[in-house]
Amino acid sequence: MRVAIAGAGLAGLSCAKYLVDAGYTPIVLERRDVLGGLVAAWKDEDGDWYETGLHVFFGAYPNMLQLFKELGIEDRLQWKEHTLIFNQPEKPGTYSRFDVPDIPAPINVITSILRNNDMLTWEQKIRFAIGLLPAIVRGQKYVENMDKYSLLEWLRRQGVDERVNSDIFIAASKALTFINPDEVSATVPLTALNRFLRERYGSKVAFLDGSPTERLCQPMVDYISDRGGEVRLNAPLKEILLNENGTVKGFLLRGLDGAPDEVLTADLYVSAMSVDPLKVMLPQPWKEIDFFKKLEGLEGVPVINLHLWFDRKLSDIDQLLFSRSPLLSVYADMSNTCREYANRDRSMLELVLAPAQDWISKSEEDILAATMAELEKLFPMHFGGDNPAKLLKYRVVKTPRSVYKATPGRQACRPSQKTPIANFYLAGSYTMQEFLGSMEGAVLSGKLAANAIASDYSPKIVSDTQVSGETQLAIG
Ligand SMILES: Cc1cc2nc3c(=O)[nH]c(=O)nc-3n(C[C@H](O)[C@H](O)[C@H](O)COP(=O)(O)OP(=O)(O)OC[C@H]3O[C@@H](n4cnc5c(N)ncnc54)[C@H](O)[C@@H]3O)c2cc1C
């Protein structure tokens, strides 16, 4: 059976991977000339990589880790020390760490919180712990129900100190969703926290050893192609063509560089596009169906990824850092964290600017100037004095619509992978799965779409979805 899949982000590639495993023939059609969607990366004229986003993998990503294993590329994940590191803007140039000891969950995470005295007083820790109790005791169902509140509203209802919000949750909320706690649904950080509290290595972080396009997406393409599937770049879906009964008749692909449009037919069809292009492309008759109407409640959130190459080493920290800056979110010195970007003499900082609503339409020069001003505040020792660090070059990658904006009430808008149209399925991190708008969510959504197809059109189940990685994977 041929399955046409629009979109070669992680969701589309994962869907194709699990379909070939089950004996289907997927044809993945990607609009751009690069694999990966939100994980896409490019090489500049000097051979240096720049990316759509600074990406890290967590121990609590069971489906992603299983995929690495199935592709035989587990050694490409560079696991870091089990710690979360925050900048202390009130003491420039210093860091506060939550070191997670190698003991069972949740004692490990709780110990790391109790041991940290820079960011929380004992009273705040106790109130924070009491506030979190319902989420821990009542589990994911409670967490899902909290989608009616913003994180800030939820923290206030739980009586958690305002300082916990400003110190920890602003950083977490910006890192997970690119928006602030007054906007983000309480479900999102609570879901992440629940996972971190349940799994011994859940909050342990890994970096890929090179660009996601080459080191993760390409092996997926090779796997798919070796087993009879196909992945086509520069193949934009222009229109979903319908039969009289409302099912899909074909994908109309836009011809590029003067080539005519092409109709591609298959037995089944999947959209693995992000939600914004899908909404634009919905055929008129489908717009009347409640299932698709709900998509109106979802839209991508803007975010900006910056790369700054300096003339010297600024730090030897081999880890993701939470900046706690109003302008920036997480960042890393990629010359330390990633094998292929390694440099002993010079730092390359990759930084996420979020929330980016007010910055997305500004010039690259303005964005750079604001970022440098922020770095000067965080690290006066590198940028002040007689011999300040020099910026050698930079890249700014803007994404006006990235993952779905996870404001309160969005859970009800997220569609299942199976749709009311008999031969049409959805994949994408915005579709309903428990890992939110993440790489893990994208991979899981692709697997769920493949499973839905296999259960509708053949009794063979594609692959078990994983709810916990602990038992399967030893994380080094
Ligand atoms: C700055 C940034 C940092 C991030 N950091 C992390 C992180 O640290 N950890 C983490 O887990 N997640 C992170 N994410 C989120 C993660 O990247 C996404 O959740 C995931 O990659 C989404 O994959 P997807 O396949 O669902 O969607 P997408 O990646 O958006 O893929 C959709 C694909 O469809 C294609 N497409 C669109 N229209 C058409 C068309 N008409 N025809 C054909 N193809 C089309 C697009 O070009 C794209 O390739 C980050 C995202 C960003 C932007």
Short mmCIF file of C-alpha atoms in Angstrom, two decimals, residues 207-366:
data_model
loop_
_atom_site.label_atom_id
_atom_site.label_comp_id
_atom_site.label_asym_id
_atom_site.label_seq_id
_atom_site.Cartn_x
_atom_site.Cartn_y
_atom_site.Cartn_z
CA PHE A 207 22.95 17.01 22.72
CA LEU A 208 23.21 15.48 19.29
CA ASP A 209 26.83 15.17 18.10
CA GLY A 210 26.19 17.27 14.97
CA SER A 211 23.39 18.86 12.97
CA PRO A 212 19.95 17.22 13.30
CA THR A 213 19.52 17.29 9.53
CA GLU A 214 22.62 15.15 8.88
CA ARG A 215 22.87 13.15 12.10
CA LEU A 216 19.21 12.30 12.74
CA CYS A 217 17.00 13.04 9.72
CA GLN A 218 19.34 11.58 7.08
CA PRO A 219 19.57 8.17 8.81
CA MET A 220 15.78 8.12 8.89
CA VAL A 221 15.69 8.84 5.15
CA ASP A 222 18.27 6.10 4.49
CA TYR A 223 16.26 3.65 6.57
CA ILE A 224 13.06 4.50 4.68
CA SER A 225 14.71 4.43 1.22
CA ASP A 226 16.53 1.13 1.89
CA ARG A 227 13.16 -0.50 2.57
CA GLY A 228 11.36 0.72 -0.53
CA GLY A 229 10.03 4.10 0.65
CA GLU A 230 10.93 7.49 -0.80
CA VAL A 231 11.61 11.01 0.52
CA ARG A 232 11.36 13.86 -1.98
CA LEU A 233 12.63 17.38 -1.25
CA ASN A 234 11.35 20.44 -3.18
CA ALA A 235 7.93 18.78 -3.43
CA PRO A 236 5.41 21.26 -1.97
CA LEU A 237 1.84 20.14 -1.50
CA LYS A 238 -0.34 22.75 -3.20
CA GLU A 239 -3.80 21.29 -2.82
CA ILE A 240 -5.55 18.27 -1.35
CA LEU A 241 -7.76 16.94 -4.17
CA LEU A 242 -11.04 15.32 -3.16
CA ASN A 243 -13.29 12.56 -4.47
CA GLU A 244 -17.02 13.26 -4.59
CA ASN A 245 -17.48 11.49 -1.25
CA GLY A 246 -15.01 13.87 0.44
CA THR A 247 -12.12 11.41 0.71
CA VAL A 248 -8.70 12.27 -0.74
CA LYS A 249 -8.25 11.63 -4.46
CA GLY A 250 -4.67 12.87 -4.68
CA PHE A 251 -2.04 15.39 -3.59
CA LEU A 252 -1.47 18.19 -6.10
CA LEU A 253 2.21 19.13 -5.95
CA ARG A 254 3.36 22.56 -7.08
CA GLY A 255 5.82 22.38 -9.99
CA LEU A 256 8.98 24.36 -9.24
CA ASP A 257 11.18 26.37 -11.63
CA GLY A 258 8.61 26.37 -14.41
CA ALA A 259 7.81 22.64 -14.14
CA PRO A 260 4.09 21.78 -14.34
CA ASP A 261 2.11 20.84 -11.24
CA GLU A 262 1.89 17.10 -10.59
CA VAL A 263 -0.88 14.95 -9.17
CA LEU A 264 0.43 12.24 -6.86
CA THR A 265 -1.95 9.44 -5.98
CA ALA A 266 -1.62 6.87 -3.22
CA ASP A 267 -3.84 4.51 -1.23
CA LEU A 268 -3.66 6.64 1.91
CA TYR A 269 -2.60 10.20 2.74
CA VAL A 270 -1.01 11.85 5.78
CA SER A 271 -0.46 15.52 6.59
CA ALA A 272 2.73 15.87 8.63
CA MET A 273 2.81 19.61 7.93
CA SER A 274 2.68 21.92 10.92
CA VAL A 275 -0.78 23.16 11.82
CA ASP A 276 -0.57 26.59 10.12
CA PRO A 277 -0.02 25.37 6.53
CA LEU A 278 -2.54 22.57 7.08
CA LYS A 279 -5.24 25.08 8.06
CA VAL A 280 -4.60 27.06 4.88
CA MET A 281 -4.80 23.91 2.78
CA LEU A 282 -7.96 22.33 4.22
CA PRO A 283 -10.42 21.60 1.39
CA GLN A 284 -13.61 23.68 1.70
CA PRO A 285 -15.96 20.75 2.52
CA TRP A 286 -13.71 19.66 5.41
CA LYS A 287 -13.87 23.12 6.99
CA GLU A 288 -17.49 22.37 7.99
CA ILE A 289 -16.44 19.29 10.01
CA ASP A 290 -16.03 19.90 13.77
CA PHE A 291 -12.83 17.84 13.88
CA PHE A 292 -11.11 20.29 11.50
CA LYS A 293 -12.91 23.40 12.84
CA LYS A 294 -11.09 22.90 16.15
CA LEU A 295 -7.76 23.49 14.39
CA GLU A 296 -8.68 27.18 14.29
CA GLY A 297 -7.73 27.24 17.98
CA LEU A 298 -4.11 26.29 17.20
CA GLU A 299 -1.36 28.45 15.76
CA GLY A 300 2.42 28.45 15.73
CA VAL A 301 4.33 30.66 18.16
CA PRO A 302 7.22 32.89 16.98
CA VAL A 303 10.77 32.15 18.13
CA ILE A 304 14.28 33.25 17.14
CA ASN A 305 17.50 31.22 17.27
CA LEU A 306 20.83 33.07 17.37
CA HIS A 307 24.38 31.86 16.76
CA LEU A 308 27.31 33.99 17.91
CA TRP A 309 30.90 33.06 17.06
CA PHE A 310 33.49 34.72 19.34
CA ASP A 311 37.24 35.21 19.06
CA ARG A 312 37.93 33.31 22.30
CA LYS A 313 36.60 30.79 24.75
CA LEU A 314 33.94 32.30 27.02
CA SER A 315 33.16 29.23 29.10
CA ASP A 316 33.96 25.56 29.51
CA ILE A 317 30.42 24.62 30.56
CA ASP A 318 29.31 21.51 28.69
CA GLN A 319 25.57 21.79 29.36
CA LEU A 320 22.32 23.59 28.51
CA LEU A 321 21.94 26.84 30.46
CA PHE A 322 18.82 28.71 31.53
CA SER A 323 19.64 32.39 31.08
CA ARG A 324 16.84 33.82 33.28
CA SER A 325 17.06 36.90 31.09
CA PRO A 326 13.86 38.71 30.04
CA LEU A 327 15.01 38.60 26.41
CA LEU A 328 16.62 35.18 26.15
CA SER A 329 15.62 31.68 27.08
CA VAL A 330 18.04 28.73 27.07
CA TYR A 331 21.49 28.76 25.48
CA ALA A 332 24.60 26.62 25.18
CA ASP A 333 28.22 27.01 24.21
CA MET A 334 28.08 24.60 21.31
CA SER A 335 31.87 24.57 21.04
CA ASN A 336 31.71 22.51 24.28
CA THR A 337 28.44 20.58 23.94
CA CYS A 338 28.49 19.22 20.40
CA ARG A 339 31.29 17.11 18.89
CA GLU A 340 30.93 18.42 15.35
CA TYR A 341 30.81 22.09 16.45
CA ALA A 342 33.71 21.65 18.91
CA ASN A 343 36.43 24.29 19.11
CA ARG A 344 39.09 24.49 21.83
CA ASP A 345 39.89 28.14 21.26
CA ARG A 346 36.62 29.84 20.37
CA SER A 347 33.08 29.79 21.69
CA MET A 348 29.94 29.53 19.60
CA LEU A 349 26.91 30.47 21.67
CA GLU A 350 23.58 29.26 20.39
CA LEU A 351 20.75 31.15 22.10
CA VAL A 352 16.96 31.04 21.92
CA LEU A 353 15.24 34.43 22.01
CA ALA A 354 11.74 34.06 23.52
CA PRO A 355 9.05 35.29 23.76
CA ALA A 356 9.76 36.62 20.28
CA GLN A 357 6.42 38.27 19.50
CA ASP A 358 7.89 41.79 19.69
CA TRP A 359 11.14 40.86 17.95
CA ILE A 360 10.19 38.63 15.03
CA SER A 361 9.71 41.51 12.57
CA LYS A 362 12.74 43.50 13.77
CA SER A 363 15.99 43.62 11.79
CA GLU A 364 18.79 41.14 12.48
CA GLU A 365 20.99 44.06 13.54
CA ASP A 366 18.45 45.17 16.18
#
